[in-house]
mmCIF file of C-alpha atoms in Angstrom:
data_model
loop_
_atom_site.group_PDB
_atom_site.id
_atom_site.type_symbol
_atom_site.label_atom_id
_atom_site.label_comp_id
_atom_site.label_asym_id
_atom_site.label_seq_id
_atom_site.Cartn_x
_atom_site.Cartn_y
_atom_site.Cartn_z
ATOM 1 C CA PHE P 12 174.049 214.936 -22.654
ATOM 2 C CA CYS P 13 170.415 216.207 -21.606
ATOM 3 C CA ARG P 14 166.968 215.038 -21.202
ATOM 4 C CA ASP P 15 163.831 217.078 -21.163
ATOM 5 C CA TYR P 16 163.443 218.043 -17.595
ATOM 6 C CA LYS P 17 159.633 218.883 -17.830
ATOM 7 C CA ALA P 18 158.425 216.212 -19.946
ATOM 8 C CA SER P 19 154.583 215.824 -19.319
ATOM 9 C CA ALA P 20 154.783 212.067 -18.658
ATOM 10 C CA GLY P 21 155.035 211.000 -15.068
ATOM 11 C CA GLY P 22 152.443 213.165 -13.652
ATOM 12 C CA ILE P 23 155.020 215.473 -11.695
ATOM 13 C CA ASP P 24 153.854 219.007 -10.977
ATOM 14 C CA TRP P 25 156.850 220.974 -11.923
ATOM 15 C CA THR P 26 155.773 224.078 -9.853
ATOM 16 C CA LYS P 27 156.258 221.911 -6.619
ATOM 17 C CA GLU P 28 159.061 220.237 -4.888
ATOM 18 C CA HIS P 29 160.630 217.288 -6.553
ATOM 19 C CA THR P 30 163.638 215.106 -6.493
ATOM 20 C CA VAL P 31 166.273 214.543 -8.956
ATOM 21 C CA GLN P 32 168.592 211.416 -8.546
ATOM 22 C CA PHE P 33 171.494 210.064 -10.736
ATOM 23 C CA SER P 34 174.759 208.166 -10.530
ATOM 24 C CA ILE P 35 177.917 209.406 -12.209
ATOM 25 C CA ARG P 36 181.510 207.907 -12.724
ATOM 26 C CA ILE P 37 184.384 210.036 -13.943
ATOM 27 C CA ASP P 38 186.650 207.921 -16.268
ATOM 28 C CA GLU P 39 189.552 210.122 -16.340
ATOM 29 C CA ASP P 40 192.209 210.779 -13.824
ATOM 30 C CA LEU P 41 191.753 214.241 -12.618
ATOM 31 C CA THR P 42 195.108 214.688 -11.171
ATOM 32 C CA THR P 43 196.722 214.984 -14.602
ATOM 33 C CA SER P 44 197.888 218.048 -16.315
ATOM 34 C CA TYR P 45 194.908 217.578 -18.621
ATOM 35 C CA PHE P 46 192.476 218.482 -15.960
ATOM 36 C CA SER P 47 194.248 221.391 -14.282
ATOM 37 C CA THR P 48 192.685 224.848 -14.949
ATOM 38 C CA VAL P 49 189.121 226.362 -14.571
ATOM 39 C CA ASN P 50 188.421 225.656 -18.003
ATOM 40 C CA ASP P 51 188.600 222.027 -17.305
ATOM 41 C CA ARG P 52 185.227 221.227 -15.803
ATOM 42 C CA TYR P 53 182.212 218.866 -15.287
ATOM 43 C CA HIS P 54 178.771 220.248 -14.835
ATOM 44 C CA ILE P 55 175.396 218.944 -13.815
ATOM 45 C CA SER P 56 172.283 221.156 -13.537
ATOM 46 C CA ASN P 57 169.047 222.183 -14.533
ATOM 47 C CA VAL P 58 169.153 224.819 -17.431
ATOM 48 C CA ASN P 59 166.979 226.448 -20.107
ATOM 49 C CA ASN P 60 169.383 226.344 -22.755
ATOM 50 C CA THR P 61 172.218 224.066 -24.131
ATOM 51 C CA ARG P 62 175.055 225.470 -21.906
ATOM 52 C CA ASN P 63 175.218 224.199 -18.377
ATOM 53 C CA THR P 64 176.984 227.498 -16.862
ATOM 54 C CA ASP P 65 174.526 230.134 -18.242
ATOM 55 C CA THR P 66 172.237 232.122 -16.072
ATOM 56 C CA THR P 67 169.274 230.078 -16.680
ATOM 57 C CA ALA P 68 170.537 227.324 -14.221
ATOM 58 C CA SER P 69 168.672 226.842 -11.062
ATOM 59 C CA TRP P 70 170.654 224.155 -9.263
ATOM 60 C CA MET P 71 174.246 223.415 -10.247
ATOM 61 C CA VAL P 72 176.902 220.772 -9.312
ATOM 62 C CA THR P 73 180.353 221.192 -10.560
ATOM 63 C CA VAL P 74 184.011 219.814 -10.482
ATOM 64 C CA CYS P 75 186.750 222.165 -11.511
ATOM 65 C CA GLY P 76 190.523 221.436 -12.553
ATOM 66 C CA GLY P 77 191.601 224.893 -11.250
ATOM 67 C CA ALA P 78 190.642 227.884 -9.210
ATOM 68 C CA GLY P 79 188.710 230.806 -10.816
ATOM 69 C CA THR P 80 185.411 231.912 -11.403
ATOM 70 C CA TYR P 81 183.856 228.541 -10.836
ATOM 71 C CA ALA P 82 185.768 227.298 -7.912
ATOM 72 C CA GLY P 83 187.980 228.526 -5.047
ATOM 73 C CA ALA P 84 191.448 227.277 -4.674
ATOM 74 C CA ASP P 85 190.258 224.905 -1.844
ATOM 75 C CA ASP P 86 187.616 223.464 -3.940
ATOM 76 C CA VAL P 87 189.654 222.325 -7.023
ATOM 77 C CA GLY P 88 188.904 218.621 -7.706
ATOM 78 C CA GLU P 89 186.019 218.288 -5.456
ATOM 79 C CA TRP P 90 182.362 218.291 -6.082
ATOM 80 C CA ILE P 91 180.877 221.658 -5.265
ATOM 81 C CA PHE P 92 177.350 223.046 -5.327
ATOM 82 C CA TYR P 93 176.335 226.528 -6.280
ATOM 83 C CA ASP P 94 174.321 228.770 -3.934
ATOM 84 C CA GLY P 95 172.920 231.321 -6.308
ATOM 85 C CA ASN P 96 171.471 234.678 -5.440
ATOM 86 C CA ARG P 97 168.241 234.136 -7.581
ATOM 87 C CA ASP P 98 169.205 236.977 -9.911
ATOM 88 C CA ASN P 99 170.601 235.611 -12.987
ATOM 89 C CA GLY P 100 173.916 236.787 -11.651
ATOM 90 C CA ALA P 101 177.337 236.116 -12.966
ATOM 91 C CA MET P 102 179.186 233.044 -11.382
ATOM 92 C CA ASP P 103 180.898 233.911 -8.176
ATOM 93 C CA ALA P 104 183.491 231.305 -6.528
ATOM 94 C CA ALA P 105 182.688 232.824 -3.140
ATOM 95 C CA ARG P 106 179.122 231.459 -3.479
ATOM 96 C CA THR P 107 180.436 227.831 -4.029
ATOM 97 C CA VAL P 108 179.660 225.052 -1.321
ATOM 98 C CA SER P 109 182.152 222.296 -1.353
ATOM 99 C CA SER P 110 181.392 218.689 -0.499
ATOM 100 C CA ASN P 111 185.145 218.089 0.496
ATOM 101 C CA ILE P 112 184.711 214.930 -1.607
ATOM 102 C CA VAL P 113 187.551 214.697 -3.904
ATOM 103 C CA VAL P 114 186.481 213.186 -7.362
ATOM 104 C CA GLU P 115 188.538 210.097 -8.236
ATOM 105 C CA LYS P 116 188.676 208.067 -11.288
ATOM 106 C CA GLY P 117 186.346 204.984 -11.377
ATOM 107 C CA THR P 118 184.207 205.787 -8.204
ATOM 108 C CA VAL P 119 180.541 206.166 -8.500
ATOM 109 C CA TYR P 120 178.959 209.090 -6.930
ATOM 110 C CA GLU P 121 175.279 209.186 -6.165
ATOM 111 C CA PHE P 122 173.543 212.477 -6.155
ATOM 112 C CA THR P 123 170.173 213.572 -4.829
ATOM 113 C CA ILE P 124 168.907 216.889 -5.537
ATOM 114 C CA ILE P 125 165.666 218.103 -3.938
ATOM 115 C CA VAL P 126 164.374 221.069 -5.952
ATOM 116 C CA ASP P 127 161.741 223.543 -4.356
ATOM 117 C CA PRO P 128 160.353 225.828 -7.070
ATOM 118 C CA GLU P 129 158.233 227.693 -4.605
ATOM 119 C CA THR P 130 161.136 229.055 -2.745
ATOM 120 C CA ARG P 131 163.440 228.683 -5.703
ATOM 121 C CA SER P 132 165.975 226.833 -3.562
ATOM 122 C CA TYR P 133 167.482 223.173 -3.568
ATOM 123 C CA VAL P 134 169.253 220.666 -1.139
ATOM 124 C CA GLY P 135 172.028 218.546 -2.687
ATOM 125 C CA THR P 136 173.501 215.331 -1.392
ATOM 126 C CA VAL P 137 176.281 213.187 -2.837
ATOM 127 C CA THR P 138 177.820 210.093 -1.620
ATOM 128 C CA ASP P 139 180.521 207.748 -2.670
ATOM 129 C CA GLY P 140 179.455 204.864 -0.493
ATOM 130 C CA THR P 141 181.781 206.030 2.244
ATOM 131 C CA HIS P 142 181.518 209.732 2.511
ATOM 132 C CA THR P 143 178.224 211.613 2.420
ATOM 133 C CA PHE P 144 177.845 215.388 2.202
ATOM 134 C CA THR P 145 174.508 217.309 2.270
ATOM 135 C CA THR P 146 174.260 220.778 1.826
ATOM 136 C CA GLY P 147 172.081 223.379 3.607
ATOM 137 C CA THR P 148 169.314 225.131 1.550
ATOM 138 C CA LEU P 149 170.901 226.833 -1.391
ATOM 139 C CA GLY P 150 169.472 229.320 -3.662
ATOM 140 C CA TRP P 151 168.754 229.077 -7.375
ATOM 141 C CA ARG P 152 170.905 230.963 -9.731
ATOM 142 C CA ARG P 153 168.032 231.805 -12.216
ATOM 143 C CA SER P 154 165.750 234.517 -11.257
ATOM 144 C CA SER P 155 162.626 232.923 -12.873
ATOM 145 C CA THR P 156 160.210 231.104 -10.649
ATOM 146 C CA GLU P 157 160.048 228.184 -12.967
ATOM 147 C CA ILE P 158 162.814 225.490 -13.432
ATOM 148 C CA GLY P 159 164.531 225.203 -16.663
ATOM 149 C CA ASP P 160 163.773 222.974 -19.411
ATOM 150 C CA TYR P 161 166.637 220.468 -19.398
ATOM 151 C CA LEU P 162 168.576 218.041 -16.997
ATOM 152 C CA MET P 163 172.031 218.835 -18.428
ATOM 153 C CA PHE P 164 175.346 216.701 -18.054
ATOM 154 C CA ASP P 165 177.864 218.850 -19.558
ATOM 155 C CA THR P 166 181.711 219.227 -19.828
ATOM 156 C CA ARG P 167 184.372 221.516 -20.862
ATOM 157 C CA GLY P 168 187.930 220.884 -22.042
ATOM 158 C CA GLY P 169 190.790 223.285 -21.357
ATOM 159 C CA ASP P 170 192.819 225.158 -23.988
ATOM 160 C CA ASN P 171 194.982 222.000 -24.660
ATOM 161 C CA PRO P 172 194.269 220.843 -28.329
ATOM 162 C CA SER P 173 195.467 217.400 -27.677
ATOM 163 C CA MET P 174 192.838 214.682 -28.067
ATOM 164 C CA THR P 175 194.030 213.419 -24.733
ATOM 165 C CA ASP P 176 192.294 216.576 -23.154
ATOM 166 C CA VAL P 177 188.817 214.974 -23.482
ATOM 167 C CA ARG P 178 186.333 214.686 -20.691
ATOM 168 C CA GLN P 179 185.198 211.039 -19.992
ATOM 169 C CA TYR P 180 182.424 210.059 -17.755
ATOM 170 C CA SER P 181 179.539 207.569 -17.447
ATOM 171 C CA ILE P 182 176.108 208.217 -16.009
ATOM 172 C CA ASP P 183 173.517 205.894 -14.791
ATOM 173 C CA SER P 184 170.225 205.599 -12.593
ATOM 174 C CA ILE P 185 168.634 209.040 -13.637
ATOM 175 C CA LEU P 186 165.334 209.469 -11.713
ATOM 176 C CA ILE P 187 163.049 212.522 -11.328
ATOM 177 C CA SER P 188 160.339 211.914 -8.882
ATOM 178 C CA GLN P 189 157.707 213.495 -6.678
ATOM 179 C CA GLY P 190 157.058 212.482 -3.113
ATOM 180 C CA THR P 191 159.404 211.267 -0.411
ATOM 181 C CA VAL P 192 162.540 209.629 -1.662
ATOM 182 C CA PRO P 193 165.255 208.249 0.802
ATOM 183 C CA VAL P 194 168.511 210.222 1.049
ATOM 184 C CA PRO P 195 171.623 207.942 1.383
ATOM 185 C CA GLY P 196 172.441 208.002 5.087
ATOM 186 C CA ASP P 197 169.221 209.917 6.123
ATOM 187 C CA ALA P 198 168.198 207.710 9.010
ATOM 188 C CA SER P 199 165.930 210.284 10.565
ATOM 189 C CA GLY P 200 163.959 210.842 7.310
ATOM 190 C CA ASP P 201 164.303 214.714 7.264
ATOM 191 C CA GLY P 202 165.920 214.853 3.861
ATOM 192 C CA LYS P 203 169.453 215.665 5.017
ATOM 193 C CA VAL P 204 172.350 213.810 6.611
ATOM 194 C CA ASP P 205 173.518 215.444 9.863
ATOM 195 C CA GLY P 206 174.229 214.773 13.632
ATOM 196 C CA LYS P 207 170.759 213.391 14.162
ATOM 197 C CA ASP P 208 171.469 210.637 11.733
ATOM 198 C CA ALA P 209 174.549 209.781 13.742
ATOM 199 C CA GLU P 210 172.749 209.662 16.976
ATOM 200 C CA LEU P 211 170.269 207.182 15.557
ATOM 201 C CA LEU P 212 173.098 205.043 14.234
ATOM 202 C CA ALA P 213 174.829 204.926 17.490
ATOM 203 C CA GLN P 214 171.742 204.164 19.413
ATOM 204 C CA HIS P 215 171.074 201.207 17.282
ATOM 205 C CA TRP P 216 174.667 199.984 16.503
ATOM 206 C CA GLY P 217 174.833 196.232 16.273
ATOM 207 C CA ALA P 218 170.902 195.812 16.165
ATOM 208 C CA THR P 219 169.850 192.958 13.924
ATOM 209 C CA THR P 220 166.096 193.620 14.445
ATOM 210 C CA ARG P 221 163.866 196.764 14.124
ATOM 211 C CA ALA P 222 163.229 198.723 17.394
#
């Protein structure tokens, strides 16, 4: 599933920082043998082609069923972000950044991706409503200074020909915007969730009115 990332409608300047938000729910049990290899994957990214893992990707979010090129052994079954080297390089599991949020059937995950074409970088946030993870500043995979043409939701099934080895997911609330967009859990308003937000929460714990 994809949409035209750079559609002219909406007045967004694609050469400037903008925000991509979406919700995704995985509708299969990822603990089964049908999601058990590196070839069993879900991908979300911005690409310039019809493949989500090609070198035209700028930012990338993935969950893999097994270790290999796309995920380290400790990252299997978790949402992971890719820290590219801005050189159209081959995928390297050593460059992945795990959220440590395990993907479970039926859980809705909300993503916020802040994309900065001027520095060819991005910051990603994912939350399941209980746990929230925000990356540091990550690099694009593509070498181009322009984002790709498509926002892509893509999957891959492993080598099992059984009809039960089929990826199942639902997506909702896709929004591409420019300007200040709240990040879930970002109490300080700096675009990331960190210790500052925890301090603010502790300072105002139990409050019923604005300070």
